[in-house]
Amino acid sequence: MKSVQQHIQDGTYQPCRHADRGVTVPSVNGLSCPSTIKDKNVRALWKQQVGALCENELVTIVDAPELEHAFYCYQEAMECRKKLETFKDVPTYYASLKFHEKDLTAEYRKWMHEYEKVLYKFGMTPVEASKVRTNKKPGDEGDEILKKILELGS
């Protein structure tokens, strides 16, 4: 069963059917970056991406833990990437990999998958962006904010 908020976002909300179906949580104006996010680049990305989501009223206070998890995953993925960049190339890395060590390429993919999975819910891909309906403000240029977020996250 869809929430009232999901019906509103999808454009399928009907007061006669959905008015008495739970509480709608209002959006927040902004979320400060959690203390679990230590990396300054990830903190800057949080400010850009979460700020843009909040400006478009796509984030509620109940979304904070999920966003924190996403950016923690991104932070971990960047740590894996930094470690991988110390090697000359991928074959050199695999040649040095010990049996008991974690494969950093697999870890990187795992963390990035978790990050992307959460952000998909907020319209952070072109396919998902078409499903998200934002409250347009005067002067907005279509989905420019989502395009900007996608460019910053790459």
Short mmCIF file of C-alpha atoms in Angstrom, two decimals:
data_model
loop_
_atom_site.label_atom_id
_atom_site.label_comp_id
_atom_site.label_asym_id
_atom_site.label_seq_id
_atom_site.Cartn_x
_atom_site.Cartn_y
_atom_site.Cartn_z
CA MET A 1 0.00 0.00 0.00
CA LYS A 2 1.41 3.40 -1.01
CA SER A 3 1.76 6.19 1.52
CA VAL A 4 -0.13 9.44 1.15
CA GLN A 5 3.17 11.14 0.32
CA GLN A 6 3.87 8.64 -2.45
CA HIS A 7 0.41 9.22 -3.94
CA ILE A 8 1.05 12.97 -3.87
CA GLN A 9 4.45 12.53 -5.55
CA ASP A 10 3.00 10.18 -8.17
CA GLY A 11 0.09 12.52 -8.84
CA THR A 12 -2.46 9.83 -7.90
CA TYR A 13 -3.66 11.40 -4.62
CA GLN A 14 -7.46 11.49 -4.24
CA PRO A 15 -8.87 13.02 -1.06
CA CYS A 16 -11.90 10.71 -1.09
CA ARG A 17 -9.58 7.66 -0.92
CA HIS A 18 -6.41 8.83 0.78
CA ALA A 19 -7.31 11.68 3.17
CA ASP A 20 -7.61 9.48 6.28
CA ARG A 21 -4.60 7.32 5.56
CA GLY A 22 -1.98 8.29 8.12
CA VAL A 23 0.13 11.33 8.77
CA THR A 24 2.03 13.24 6.13
CA VAL A 25 5.43 14.34 7.41
CA PRO A 26 6.36 17.84 6.24
CA SER A 27 9.58 18.42 4.33
CA VAL A 28 12.59 19.99 6.04
CA ASN A 29 14.45 23.13 5.03
CA GLY A 30 17.84 21.51 5.50
CA LEU A 31 19.76 18.72 7.20
CA SER A 32 23.18 19.22 8.73
CA CYS A 33 25.83 16.71 7.81
CA PRO A 34 26.04 13.91 10.41
CA SER A 35 29.17 13.38 12.50
CA THR A 36 29.69 9.92 10.97
CA ILE A 37 30.68 11.63 7.71
CA LYS A 38 34.32 12.58 8.32
CA ASP A 39 35.72 13.07 4.80
CA LYS A 40 35.63 16.75 3.78
CA ASN A 41 34.82 15.92 0.14
CA VAL A 42 31.88 13.72 1.18
CA ARG A 43 30.70 16.45 3.55
CA ALA A 44 30.77 18.93 0.65
CA LEU A 45 28.83 16.48 -1.51
CA TRP A 46 26.26 16.10 1.31
CA LYS A 47 25.84 19.86 1.41
CA GLN A 48 25.31 20.07 -2.34
CA GLN A 49 23.07 17.07 -2.88
CA VAL A 50 21.01 17.07 0.30
CA GLY A 51 20.72 20.85 0.08
CA ALA A 52 19.28 20.56 -3.42
CA LEU A 53 16.86 17.83 -2.32
CA CYS A 54 15.71 19.95 0.62
CA GLU A 55 15.23 23.01 -1.61
CA ASN A 56 12.86 20.94 -3.72
CA GLU A 57 11.01 19.70 -0.63
CA LEU A 58 11.91 16.07 -1.26
CA VAL A 59 13.36 15.35 2.21
CA THR A 60 11.55 14.87 5.51
CA ILE A 61 13.11 14.39 8.92
CA VAL A 62 12.43 10.64 8.71
CA ASP A 63 14.72 10.50 5.64
CA ALA A 64 17.77 11.66 7.64
CA PRO A 65 18.97 8.17 8.73
CA GLU A 66 18.64 6.82 5.21
CA LEU A 67 20.58 9.74 3.74
CA GLU A 68 23.23 9.35 6.43
CA HIS A 69 23.57 5.69 5.48
CA ALA A 70 23.91 6.61 1.79
CA PHE A 71 26.68 9.10 2.39
CA TYR A 72 28.46 6.79 4.84
CA CYS A 73 28.46 4.18 2.05
CA TYR A 74 29.82 6.76 -0.38
CA GLN A 75 32.55 7.64 2.12
CA GLU A 76 33.52 3.97 2.42
CA ALA A 77 33.55 3.60 -1.37
CA MET A 78 35.91 6.57 -1.65
CA GLU A 79 38.22 4.98 0.94
CA CYS A 80 38.36 1.82 -1.19
CA ARG A 81 39.07 3.93 -4.25
CA LYS A 82 41.94 5.77 -2.52
CA LYS A 83 43.51 2.45 -1.56
CA LEU A 84 43.11 1.12 -5.11
CA GLU A 85 44.74 4.23 -6.57
CA THR A 86 47.97 3.42 -4.74
CA PHE A 87 48.51 0.55 -7.18
CA LYS A 88 49.93 1.03 -10.66
CA ASP A 89 47.03 -0.79 -12.34
CA VAL A 90 44.36 -3.40 -11.66
CA PRO A 91 46.48 -6.46 -12.59
CA THR A 92 49.18 -5.25 -10.17
CA TYR A 93 46.54 -4.96 -7.47
CA TYR A 94 45.19 -8.45 -8.07
CA ALA A 95 48.72 -9.88 -8.12
CA SER A 96 49.37 -8.38 -4.68
CA LEU A 97 46.04 -9.48 -3.21
CA LYS A 98 46.42 -12.04 -0.45
CA PHE A 99 43.93 -14.87 0.02
CA HIS A 100 42.55 -13.50 3.30
CA GLU A 101 42.26 -9.87 2.16
CA LYS A 102 39.05 -8.27 0.94
CA ASP A 103 38.85 -7.45 -2.73
CA LEU A 104 38.72 -3.64 -2.78
CA THR A 105 37.08 -3.54 -6.21
CA ALA A 106 34.20 -5.68 -4.94
CA GLU A 107 33.99 -3.57 -1.76
CA TYR A 108 33.91 -0.39 -3.82
CA ARG A 109 31.07 -1.72 -5.98
CA LYS A 110 29.15 -2.89 -2.90
CA TRP A 111 29.38 0.50 -1.17
CA MET A 112 28.50 2.44 -4.34
CA HIS A 113 25.51 0.17 -4.96
CA GLU A 114 24.20 0.95 -1.45
CA TYR A 115 24.74 4.68 -1.99
CA GLU A 116 22.96 4.66 -5.35
CA LYS A 117 20.11 2.50 -4.05
CA VAL A 118 19.18 5.13 -1.46
CA LEU A 119 19.58 8.07 -3.82
CA TYR A 120 17.38 6.43 -6.44
CA LYS A 121 14.49 6.93 -4.03
CA PHE A 122 15.06 10.68 -4.16
CA GLY A 123 15.09 10.92 -7.95
CA MET A 124 18.84 10.93 -8.45
CA THR A 125 18.80 9.12 -11.80
CA PRO A 126 17.12 10.20 -15.03
CA VAL A 127 14.64 7.30 -14.86
CA GLU A 128 13.74 7.96 -11.23
CA ALA A 129 13.67 11.73 -11.76
CA SER A 130 10.74 11.31 -14.13
CA LYS A 131 8.80 9.61 -11.30
CA VAL A 132 9.45 12.38 -8.77
CA ARG A 133 7.20 15.41 -8.88
CA THR A 134 8.68 18.49 -7.25
CA ASN A 135 6.95 21.66 -6.12
CA LYS A 136 8.13 24.02 -8.83
CA LYS A 137 8.93 27.56 -7.77
CA PRO A 138 8.68 30.61 -10.01
CA GLY A 139 11.75 30.77 -12.23
CA ASP A 140 12.63 27.06 -12.01
CA GLU A 141 13.97 25.57 -15.21
CA GLY A 142 12.40 22.11 -15.33
CA ASP A 143 14.64 19.42 -13.88
CA GLU A 144 17.81 21.53 -13.88
CA ILE A 145 18.42 20.89 -10.18
CA LEU A 146 18.35 17.12 -10.71
CA LYS A 147 20.74 17.45 -13.63
CA LYS A 148 23.07 19.54 -11.45
CA ILE A 149 22.96 16.93 -8.68
CA LEU A 150 23.76 14.13 -11.12
CA GLU A 151 26.70 16.11 -12.53
CA LEU A 152 28.07 16.80 -9.03
CA GLY A 153 27.80 13.16 -8.00
CA SER A 154 29.79 11.85 -10.96
#
